[in-house]
Amino acid sequence: MADDGERIIEVFKKFDTNSDGVISKEELTTLLTALGPDMFTGESLETLLAAMDSNNDGKVQYAEFVHWLTTEEAEVSQVWEVAMPGKDLPKGPLARLDAIIGMSPHLSGNLTYMEARKALEKGEEDSAYLLSDKLLLQLESDASRIDAAFMRFDYSGTGFLDRSEVAAMFQYLGFPDPSEDDEVKTLIKKLDSNGTGNVEKEEFKHFVEEFGGLDALFARRRERALRDRTSSASASSTSLSTLSREEIQVHMLAAGIEPEAQAYWELVLPQSEIENVYLLTDCQKQAVSNIRRIAKVNHQQHLPALQRRVAALGFKDMDLWTTLSWVRDFAPLIVHIHFDKMCKFLLEDTHYRSQFETGSSCGLNNREVRQRWERDLFQGAYDGCKDFERPKYGVLNVHNDYRGVVRAKQYGDCYMVLRDARLRTTFSPEDSANLKAERLACLDYYAHVLHEYTDDELRETLKVATTGKLGSSDAILAKGLKYKEAQYHGEVAFARHVERLVLPKVDKYTGREADIKKVCEKNGWEWCWMEEEKARREAMEAEDASDEKMIAWKAKLKAMAERPSEDVKVPEGFCVKGCGKPVADGLTKNGNPYKTCCRGCALGFGHDLRCGLKDGERPPCKMGCGMLAAPGKTSRGRPLDTCCRGCAKGGEHDVRCTKDPSE
């Protein structure tokens, strides 16, 4: 059964149609019916469902699904053949390989494919057949990831990418702005092979395949995530490459990271970031899972109000999506320290430790009070745990300030930049003392915390995210402990989870360069003075603006050819994002039915102001004035989202604001 592990998780995801991490009774019925319409009667189906659902919660968890399959080994092949397309492939290994490559030509350069061809040359047909099966798994995995990527770029939920969405996709992936680059503009026209002015999913799929797969397409996005990493730090990272993908995914599920979120993180984060979730202990996974579950609900509830605030500050919805992406993907995670006080500790110890282990703190040093705080924050997940397992605390450098977070200087005038911690970090809008779990967030469910920012804090965050420039943490409210705290779950090992040390060039440190170098050499860190850090980040901004690697990317795009491929089926009438809501009423500006419930859901950030409205109903004015949006549509066929032109421009309500459209 060990050989079936990867198959099982692929089958599980295939039938978990709404990607919520469980299989509902309805989803399972579809699976069993596909196995054979006459295989189960109503009574036997209920009996089987009861046997699968061991905890009687009405849903089949992944562990329950695995248990069912592994107790009846014959069922695995049956379920596999129903879920995956392999049963329709030719039986001979060579013909089977050719058929798979025919479905996805970019796999011809795949290592597994080349190994299969070599096995055939040696006459090892059994090995070639097994390798072709592995290649089929990769094909299925790519199909689901391509679908997820397409939906991420289909911001309006129309089922195709219009010109603005294609431009946004290129920008997201790191290409030049098409409006400023004639070569990219020409390539975009070539991408639209049928000349409709839009990129259909079939065209997008071929675009991805000819590029070499999603991993190649998202490489620049991952490069940006990796850009700060030094060769010495990377070399010192502990490899978890012996872990199977299935093992890592199961541990991510235990930490509350659902399959759809897993697919995204696999595209944009280095593998080491994902693998570090595996290192979390049970209590740490439970803490992260608790916060993710609560934060998802709060994020959704606060997103409409946050949209109104962003609009009132003079920014657009796309600026908000960009800001949430900045927080999710790139905002630095740091820990402020007093280097002069910690030098000996940094040399002698291997881990950054909480006050439960050290007995010291720059804040409240009271064990019992801290235990109560963490019980409230993480819903008792750390009750009875070891001191080493408790979270460590730092800050989110959301304003990309080269000085760190100036309001957190009480914890130290220097700071360490962390890596491989994004998926296991939770956040609060201020110091977490006496806060409840409802005030916490995670990187992909952050709207409710962002909504707690003051106008100055929010404005600065929007500016940093949309311009890519350095910002100033002076925008954070000076009164009170309003820095944006981060809680790091799991270990913070100096050699694996810290990549650089940044210090102010002041007298107490300029004479200790030998000590600084000794600490950094021992732990494999880079280090610099704050002014040097400023110059380094500004240089990275310049590199983004004129990247020589762009030539190679353009060459790949030039070589692409377009051809249609089969579309991916989704449940009819429901949002393709898997949220469970019906699609929006009405048609797009091009006359096509909507594929999502709302624009916010299409972007992957939750339900927006218009979600759930029937055709003709009006949402509140997005400027937050309290009026309903005006009836009618824009010149582009979109429903109006402000009450009047005056309000839309940030001024006073105009004379027609309260009038009936029939007047």
XYZ file of C-alpha atoms in Angstrom:
663
model
C 0.000 0.000 0.000
C 2.960 2.345 0.353
C 3.099 2.646 -3.451
C -0.509 3.856 -3.467
C 0.102 6.802 -1.121
C 0.495 9.465 -3.794
C -2.416 8.016 -5.747
C -4.729 8.172 -2.759
C -4.170 11.864 -2.116
C -4.687 12.637 -5.818
C -7.975 10.699 -5.763
C -9.017 12.414 -2.529
C -8.466 15.846 -4.064
C -10.239 14.760 -7.254
C -13.471 14.063 -5.393
C -13.145 16.846 -2.825
C -14.689 19.123 -5.443
C -14.939 22.223 -3.262
C -11.383 21.819 -1.878
C -12.488 22.120 1.742
C -10.257 19.260 2.923
C -13.102 16.771 3.467
C -15.397 14.682 1.266
C -19.072 15.338 1.895
C -21.788 12.717 1.606
C -22.811 14.174 -1.757
C -19.245 14.106 -3.097
C -18.738 10.545 -1.904
C -22.014 9.418 -3.448
C -20.770 10.737 -6.786
C -17.579 8.692 -6.365
C -19.380 5.475 -5.462
C -21.909 5.905 -8.250
C -19.046 6.286 -10.692
C -17.561 3.034 -9.413
C -20.719 1.297 -10.570
C -24.354 2.418 -10.628
C -25.524 -0.981 -9.432
C -22.745 -1.575 -6.907
C -24.521 0.043 -3.944
C -28.166 0.082 -2.930
C -29.499 2.869 -0.749
C -29.132 0.712 2.366
C -25.652 -0.569 1.568
C -24.517 2.947 0.681
C -25.577 4.237 4.090
C -23.785 1.303 5.742
C -20.598 2.032 3.829
C -20.779 5.740 4.605
C -21.160 4.933 8.293
C -18.119 2.654 8.120
C -16.032 5.379 6.466
C -17.164 8.225 8.723
C -15.555 6.858 11.882
C -16.064 10.043 13.925
C -19.710 10.414 12.836
C -19.410 14.056 11.777
C -21.144 13.523 8.441
C -17.941 14.043 6.439
C -15.043 11.830 5.398
C -11.693 13.205 6.549
C -8.513 12.327 4.670
C -7.411 9.900 7.393
C -10.800 8.157 7.265
C -10.559 7.920 3.474
C -7.095 6.357 3.686
C -8.254 3.911 6.361
C -11.139 2.745 4.180
C -8.932 2.208 1.147
C -6.144 0.497 3.055
C -8.484 -1.983 4.741
C -9.769 -3.159 1.351
C -6.757 -3.149 -0.951
C -8.792 -4.110 -4.025
C -10.730 -0.854 -3.729
C -7.672 1.283 -4.484
C -7.376 0.311 -8.121
C -11.149 0.677 -8.592
C -11.201 4.162 -7.121
C -8.066 5.130 -9.027
C -9.456 4.049 -12.376
C -12.653 6.051 -11.792
C -10.828 9.166 -10.643
C -7.995 9.283 -13.152
C -7.897 8.964 -16.954
C -5.327 6.172 -17.118
C -7.892 3.488 -17.931
C -8.441 4.995 -21.390
C -4.745 4.947 -22.315
C -3.170 2.263 -24.505
C -1.903 -0.757 -22.585
C 1.559 -0.985 -24.134
C 4.200 1.106 -22.331
C 5.466 2.887 -25.466
C 1.987 3.695 -26.772
C 0.986 4.758 -23.265
C 3.944 7.152 -23.019
C 3.194 8.629 -26.447
C -0.449 9.159 -25.478
C 0.508 10.975 -22.265
C 2.966 13.236 -24.093
C 0.276 13.896 -26.683
C -1.944 15.253 -23.915
C 0.814 17.428 -22.464
C 3.841 17.927 -24.765
C 5.864 19.905 -22.207
C 6.343 16.689 -20.202
C 8.637 15.381 -22.953
C 11.484 17.162 -21.193
C 10.501 15.678 -17.858
C 13.039 13.523 -16.011
C 10.447 10.791 -15.419
C 9.676 10.624 -19.141
C 13.361 10.335 -20.018
C 13.804 7.570 -17.443
C 10.851 5.711 -18.952
C 12.339 5.974 -22.449
C 15.667 4.631 -21.188
C 13.872 1.741 -19.494
C 12.206 0.861 -22.798
C 15.552 0.965 -24.596
C 16.829 -1.579 -22.065
C 13.767 -3.764 -22.548
C 12.482 -3.071 -19.019
C 8.816 -2.741 -19.945
C 7.487 -3.172 -16.409
C 9.636 -0.290 -15.155
C 8.608 1.854 -18.118
C 4.943 1.176 -17.389
C 5.338 2.171 -13.741
C 7.171 5.335 -14.759
C 4.409 6.191 -17.234
C 1.968 5.862 -14.349
C 4.062 8.348 -12.367
C 4.047 10.678 -15.370
C 0.268 10.432 -15.479
C 0.154 11.537 -11.848
C 2.198 14.604 -12.752
C -0.158 15.329 -15.637
C -3.183 15.209 -13.341
C -1.431 17.344 -10.748
C -0.577 19.928 -13.414
C -4.183 19.997 -14.634
C -5.559 20.953 -11.224
C -2.793 23.509 -10.647
C -3.319 25.069 -14.083
C -7.007 25.422 -13.299
C -6.197 27.083 -9.961
C -3.699 29.449 -11.621
C -6.159 30.405 -14.359
C -8.828 31.263 -11.783
C -6.291 33.379 -9.885
C -5.738 35.533 -12.987
C -9.417 35.561 -14.033
C -10.105 38.428 -11.641
C -13.592 39.163 -13.001
C -14.681 35.509 -12.957
C -15.733 35.492 -16.617
C -14.062 32.226 -17.592
C -11.510 33.988 -19.808
C -8.734 36.566 -19.410
C -9.414 39.975 -20.914
C -6.652 42.394 -21.877
C -6.385 43.976 -18.449
C -6.232 40.572 -16.755
C -3.517 39.332 -19.122
C -1.537 42.493 -18.368
C -2.033 41.920 -14.632
C -0.891 38.307 -15.037
C 2.335 39.361 -16.762
C 2.997 41.941 -14.050
C 2.340 39.402 -11.282
C 4.735 36.914 -12.863
C 7.498 39.504 -13.190
C 7.366 40.472 -16.880
C 7.553 44.081 -18.122
C 4.388 46.154 -18.238
C 2.844 45.368 -21.661
C 1.783 49.003 -22.007
C 5.462 49.972 -21.904
C 6.978 47.055 -23.821
C 6.061 46.514 -27.488
C 7.610 43.052 -27.589
C 5.487 41.769 -24.714
C 2.450 43.460 -26.260
C 3.071 41.520 -29.481
C 3.451 38.269 -27.578
C 0.132 38.829 -25.823
C -1.566 39.220 -29.195
C 0.026 35.968 -30.314
C -1.241 34.259 -27.171
C -4.809 35.028 -28.276
C -4.687 32.402 -31.026
C -8.370 32.578 -31.994
C -8.374 36.365 -32.272
C -11.283 36.997 -29.901
C -9.413 39.572 -27.852
C -9.559 37.288 -24.822
C -7.443 34.355 -23.626
C -9.557 31.249 -23.090
C -8.609 28.531 -20.619
C -7.511 26.245 -23.448
C -5.137 28.912 -24.716
C -3.828 29.507 -21.208
C -3.228 25.787 -20.715
C -1.207 25.583 -23.908
C 0.664 28.736 -22.899
C 1.667 27.002 -19.650
C 2.577 23.720 -21.340
C 4.754 25.326 -24.006
C 6.485 27.374 -21.343
C 7.471 24.174 -19.561
C 4.766 23.905 -16.907
C 3.573 26.040 -14.021
C 6.808 25.664 -12.084
C 8.696 27.349 -14.912
C 6.047 30.028 -15.365
C 6.064 30.946 -11.669
C 9.856 30.759 -11.393
C 10.310 34.547 -11.306
C 7.707 34.868 -8.573
C 9.620 32.276 -6.549
C 12.924 33.991 -7.370
C 11.637 37.140 -5.724
C 10.693 35.133 -2.640
C 14.182 33.633 -2.604
C 16.086 36.773 -3.547
C 17.119 37.704 -0.019
C 18.518 34.262 0.649
C 22.254 33.907 0.793
C 24.227 30.960 -0.527
C 25.693 30.256 2.885
C 22.313 30.283 4.544
C 20.797 28.073 1.887
C 23.597 25.580 2.226
C 23.012 25.273 5.939
C 19.318 24.487 5.589
C 18.275 21.049 6.693
C 16.964 19.010 3.769
C 13.668 17.229 4.139
C 13.792 15.923 0.569
C 13.272 12.356 1.759
C 9.685 13.250 2.654
C 7.031 12.324 0.124
C 4.662 14.958 -1.187
C 1.825 13.047 0.445
C 3.476 13.205 3.880
C 3.971 16.958 3.649
C 0.413 17.538 2.422
C -1.053 15.529 5.292
C 0.903 17.627 7.803
C -0.217 20.828 6.069
C -3.826 19.686 6.379
C -3.249 19.075 10.093
C -2.068 22.694 10.359
C -5.287 23.889 8.726
C -3.732 24.559 5.300
C -6.360 23.275 2.892
C -5.607 21.720 -0.526
C -6.388 24.869 -2.530
C -4.044 26.922 -0.338
C -1.413 24.186 -0.610
C -1.541 24.385 -4.406
C -0.879 28.134 -4.302
C 1.977 27.948 -1.807
C 3.642 25.189 -3.846
C 3.768 27.589 -6.794
C 5.265 30.639 -5.079
C 7.251 29.450 -2.060
C 10.512 27.502 -1.946
C 10.112 23.860 -1.016
C 11.951 24.385 2.276
C 9.232 26.816 3.388
C 6.554 24.198 2.795
C 8.543 21.351 4.312
C 8.993 23.228 7.590
C 5.313 22.710 8.374
C 6.272 19.046 8.764
C 8.504 19.989 11.716
C 5.623 21.384 13.755
C 4.588 19.325 16.766
C 0.944 18.384 17.312
C 0.222 21.319 19.627
C 1.847 23.763 17.197
C -0.174 22.422 14.266
C -3.316 22.686 16.362
C -2.551 26.312 17.243
C -2.002 27.270 13.595
C -5.091 25.322 12.522
C -7.252 27.037 15.161
C -6.216 30.493 13.988
C -6.574 29.659 10.285
C -10.117 28.407 10.866
C -11.168 31.531 12.792
C -9.232 33.953 10.578
C -10.859 32.639 7.401
C -14.304 33.600 8.722
C -13.199 36.997 10.056
C -11.310 37.792 6.847
C -14.467 37.179 4.805
C -16.664 39.220 7.129
C -14.400 42.281 7.175
C -13.389 42.359 3.507
C -16.341 44.499 2.281
C -15.750 47.131 4.965
C -12.042 47.116 4.137
C -12.879 47.680 0.463
C -14.897 50.759 1.400
C -12.054 52.135 3.531
C -9.506 51.600 0.771
C -11.764 53.392 -1.712
C -12.293 56.273 0.716
C -8.516 56.684 0.915
C -8.402 57.127 -2.862
C -7.184 53.659 -3.827
C -8.753 51.040 -6.102
C -9.846 47.486 -5.388
C -6.835 46.184 -7.325
C -4.604 48.140 -4.942
C -6.182 46.204 -2.083
C -5.622 42.860 -3.824
C -1.999 43.838 -4.467
C -1.600 44.786 -0.804
C -3.034 41.501 0.438
C -0.658 39.733 -1.966
C 2.270 41.746 -0.566
C 1.391 40.734 2.982
C 0.846 37.124 1.960
C 3.947 36.621 -0.192
C 6.686 39.101 0.692
C 6.342 41.321 3.783
C 9.443 40.505 5.906
C 9.139 38.558 9.152
C 11.635 39.892 11.690
C 12.695 39.685 15.338
C 14.176 42.736 17.085
C 17.081 41.986 19.447
C 19.683 43.793 21.561
C 22.856 42.439 19.981
C 25.090 43.780 22.739
C 23.117 41.828 25.351
C 22.596 38.698 23.233
C 26.016 38.264 21.615
C 27.132 35.507 24.006
C 23.802 33.721 23.648
C 23.927 33.920 19.835
C 27.369 32.308 19.902
C 26.613 29.531 22.367
C 23.017 28.533 21.637
C 21.380 27.033 18.541
C 17.830 28.424 18.792
C 15.953 31.625 19.479
C 13.964 30.914 22.648
C 10.878 32.279 24.359
C 10.844 33.683 27.884
C 9.404 30.362 29.076
C 12.887 28.924 28.478
C 15.104 31.937 29.181
C 13.217 33.433 32.127
C 13.865 36.928 30.747
C 11.892 39.365 28.614
C 11.814 42.956 27.360
C 8.085 42.931 28.136
C 6.050 41.391 30.941
C 8.047 38.579 32.562
C 5.313 36.618 34.319
C 4.951 32.942 33.444
C 1.383 32.492 34.709
C 0.075 35.581 32.930
C 1.814 34.587 29.707
C 0.273 31.123 29.902
C -3.170 32.675 30.265
C -2.558 34.986 27.319
C -1.475 32.122 25.081
C -4.434 30.001 26.203
C -6.778 32.783 25.052
C -4.834 33.447 21.860
C -4.548 29.864 20.639
C -7.611 28.288 22.276
C -5.677 26.081 24.660
C -3.504 24.439 21.997
C -0.381 24.959 24.137
C -1.837 23.757 27.439
C 0.529 21.143 28.881
C 3.139 21.588 26.153
C 6.903 21.738 26.627
C 8.436 25.186 27.040
C 10.441 24.669 23.826
C 7.196 24.176 21.877
C 5.668 27.531 22.810
C 5.558 30.310 20.180
C 8.227 32.948 19.768
C 7.340 36.564 19.077
C 8.458 39.123 16.509
C 6.914 41.656 14.131
C 5.696 41.889 10.543
C 7.689 44.557 8.708
C 4.611 45.403 6.662
C 5.956 48.836 5.671
C 9.225 47.405 4.313
C 11.269 49.748 6.499
C 15.027 49.119 6.271
C 15.261 50.108 9.964
C 12.880 47.318 10.962
C 9.790 48.388 12.919
C 10.647 51.530 14.858
C 7.767 51.058 17.322
C 9.272 47.710 18.371
C 12.664 49.143 19.359
C 12.056 48.318 23.020
C 12.878 44.727 22.054
C 16.139 45.726 20.410
C 17.731 48.213 18.039
C 18.893 45.398 15.713
C 16.791 42.808 13.936
C 17.025 39.323 12.463
C 15.216 38.525 9.199
C 13.573 35.090 9.269
C 12.959 32.584 6.511
C 10.941 29.360 6.132
C 8.359 30.583 8.643
C 5.513 32.134 6.614
C 3.164 29.157 6.679
C 3.528 28.703 10.436
C 3.145 32.315 11.567
C 0.069 34.060 12.948
C -0.434 37.808 13.309
C -2.190 40.417 15.403
C -2.862 44.127 14.757
C -0.900 45.111 17.888
C 0.877 43.543 20.845
C -1.053 40.340 21.603
C -1.262 40.815 25.388
C -4.848 40.147 26.496
C -6.092 39.613 22.934
C -8.438 36.799 21.925
C -8.082 34.403 19.006
C -10.616 36.404 16.962
C -8.102 39.264 16.610
C -5.437 37.044 15.025
C -4.792 36.344 11.345
C -2.599 34.315 9.021
C -0.947 35.542 5.833
C -3.713 34.498 3.448
C -6.587 35.549 5.734
C -5.488 39.009 6.843
C -8.274 41.449 5.850
C -9.736 41.788 9.360
C -6.342 42.692 10.839
C -5.603 45.094 7.981
C -8.988 46.692 8.661
C -7.784 47.527 12.196
C -4.900 49.617 10.827
C -5.250 53.368 11.275
C -5.723 55.396 8.082
C -2.052 56.417 8.114
C -0.923 52.813 8.610
C -3.230 51.539 5.883
C -2.260 54.297 3.456
C 1.456 53.578 3.949
C 0.898 49.831 3.500
C -1.025 50.406 0.260
C 1.727 52.696 -1.010
C 4.483 50.189 -0.256
C 2.586 47.293 -1.832
C 1.608 49.106 -5.019
C 4.903 50.915 -5.700
C 7.441 48.353 -4.504
C 9.335 51.117 -2.694
C 10.706 51.223 0.830
C 8.253 52.582 3.372
C 8.368 54.001 6.871
C 7.152 52.265 10.009
C 6.837 55.730 11.569
C 3.284 55.508 10.203
C 2.449 53.061 13.003
C 0.624 54.758 15.844
C 3.167 55.850 18.455
C 0.805 55.568 21.416
C 0.554 52.046 22.796
C 2.103 48.842 21.481
C 0.619 49.045 17.990
C 3.377 47.276 16.056
C 2.033 44.424 13.951
C 3.039 41.444 16.059
C 3.945 38.051 14.596
C 3.727 34.781 16.514
C 6.142 32.139 15.194
C 4.994 28.561 15.784
C 7.679 25.899 15.785
C 11.386 26.237 16.268
C 13.484 29.207 15.166
C 16.892 27.633 14.606
C 19.661 30.153 14.035
C 21.290 28.133 11.242
C 18.066 27.292 9.389
C 15.519 30.019 10.015
C 17.527 33.271 10.167
C 19.048 34.668 7.000
C 20.495 38.061 7.966
C 21.261 40.411 10.829
C 20.793 44.180 10.425
C 22.332 46.642 12.907
C 22.410 50.433 13.333
C 25.845 51.934 12.750
C 26.275 53.386 16.228
C 29.242 53.551 18.569
C 28.322 50.537 20.675
C 28.425 48.300 17.580
C 31.065 49.835 15.297
C 33.755 48.708 17.712
C 32.388 45.152 17.827
C 32.606 44.139 14.184
C 34.753 41.150 15.124
C 31.996 39.843 17.421
C 29.340 40.482 14.785
C 31.311 38.565 12.157
C 31.961 35.714 14.566
C 28.245 35.309 15.328
C 27.276 35.469 11.667
C 29.970 33.043 10.517
C 28.937 30.563 13.208
C 25.255 30.691 12.163
C 25.685 31.183 8.416
C 24.108 34.656 8.307
C 24.753 37.708 6.184
C 24.929 40.993 8.095
C 24.984 44.700 7.304
C 24.490 48.158 8.747
C 21.041 49.679 8.291
C 22.193 52.192 5.679
C 23.737 49.317 3.722
C 20.442 47.450 4.021
C 18.684 50.479 2.560
C 21.086 50.538 -0.388
C 20.693 46.780 -0.899
C 16.909 46.998 -1.090
C 17.033 50.003 -3.409
C 19.362 48.029 -5.674
C 16.819 45.196 -5.763
C 14.148 47.708 -6.787
C 16.386 48.829 -9.656
C 17.005 45.209 -10.635
C 13.260 44.633 -10.843
C 12.971 47.620 -13.157
C 15.684 46.410 -15.587
C 16.222 42.682 -15.375
C 18.531 41.112 -17.987
C 16.846 37.758 -17.391
C 13.800 39.219 -19.152
C 15.424 38.466 -22.508
C 15.340 34.729 -21.844
C 11.733 34.917 -20.730
C 10.730 36.761 -23.890
C 12.532 34.137 -25.959
C 10.429 31.428 -24.333
C 7.255 33.354 -25.007
C 8.192 33.856 -28.661
C 8.499 30.092 -29.127
C 4.980 29.396 -27.915
C 2.277 28.049 -30.197
C -1.392 27.870 -29.280
C -3.805 24.967 -29.568
C -7.002 24.197 -27.664
C -7.277 21.505 -25.022
C -10.123 20.082 -22.963
C -11.638 22.436 -20.434
C -11.804 21.524 -16.771
C -15.350 20.748 -15.617
C -16.814 22.508 -12.582
C -20.132 21.969 -10.780
C -22.766 23.742 -12.858
C -24.229 26.856 -11.321
C -21.703 27.191 -8.509
C -18.671 29.427 -8.044
C -15.593 27.851 -9.611
C -13.531 28.903 -6.573
C -15.231 26.145 -4.581
C -16.732 28.448 -1.941
C -20.138 26.755 -2.217
C -22.026 29.909 -3.287
C -24.039 30.126 -6.525
C -22.528 32.084 -9.387
C -23.507 35.734 -9.702
C -26.675 36.506 -11.640
C -26.510 38.259 -14.997
C -23.903 38.339 -17.724
C -20.434 39.792 -18.171
C -19.858 42.752 -20.464
C -19.154 40.249 -23.253
C -22.450 38.458 -22.713
C -21.026 35.394 -20.952
C -22.468 33.922 -17.733
C -20.458 34.641 -14.606
C -18.302 31.760 -13.330
C -17.786 33.059 -9.782
C -20.005 34.481 -7.060
C -18.154 37.819 -6.960
C -14.933 39.574 -7.944
C -13.364 39.234 -4.501
C -13.803 35.464 -4.556
C -12.405 35.320 -8.092
C -9.252 36.984 -6.795
C -8.916 34.502 -3.958
C -9.445 37.044 -1.159
C -13.028 36.329 -0.099
C -16.489 37.673 -0.825
C -16.779 41.335 -1.747
C -19.493 43.980 -1.471
C -21.615 42.646 -4.341
C -21.521 38.976 -3.360
C -24.963 37.426 -2.977
C -26.814 40.315 -4.637
C -29.384 39.378 -7.232
C -29.417 41.079 -10.607
C -30.768 44.585 -10.140
C -30.053 44.799 -6.421
C -27.658 47.504 -5.332
C -24.768 47.252 -2.880
C -23.686 50.065 -0.566
C -21.599 52.779 -2.217
C -17.997 51.599 -2.100
C -16.888 55.052 -0.890
C -18.434 54.252 2.497
C -20.899 57.159 2.531
C -23.853 54.994 3.584
C -25.875 55.463 0.361
C -26.703 52.636 -2.032
C -24.805 52.441 -5.297
C -26.589 54.108 -8.190
C -28.649 51.887 -10.498
C -27.414 51.213 -14.000
C -24.097 50.271 -15.526
C -20.828 51.863 -16.552
C -19.839 52.388 -20.182
C -18.103 49.014 -19.949
C -21.255 47.231 -18.868
C -20.297 46.862 -15.194
C -22.824 47.616 -12.412
C -22.198 51.013 -10.839
C -20.522 50.745 -7.435
C -20.785 54.328 -6.192
C -23.853 56.435 -5.414
C -22.927 59.317 -7.738
C -20.114 60.799 -9.791
C -19.264 63.333 -7.087
C -18.776 60.625 -4.475
C -16.771 58.512 -6.931
C -14.304 61.391 -7.318
C -13.927 61.751 -3.556
C -15.932 64.964 -3.350
C -19.430 65.920 -2.221
C -22.588 64.146 -3.365
C -23.837 65.627 -6.621
C -27.382 66.802 -7.346
C -28.572 63.456 -8.739
C -27.294 61.364 -5.842
C -30.641 60.709 -4.148
C -32.893 60.884 -7.196
C -34.826 57.988 -8.659
C -33.424 56.914 -12.052
C -36.846 57.312 -13.666
C -36.956 61.039 -12.825
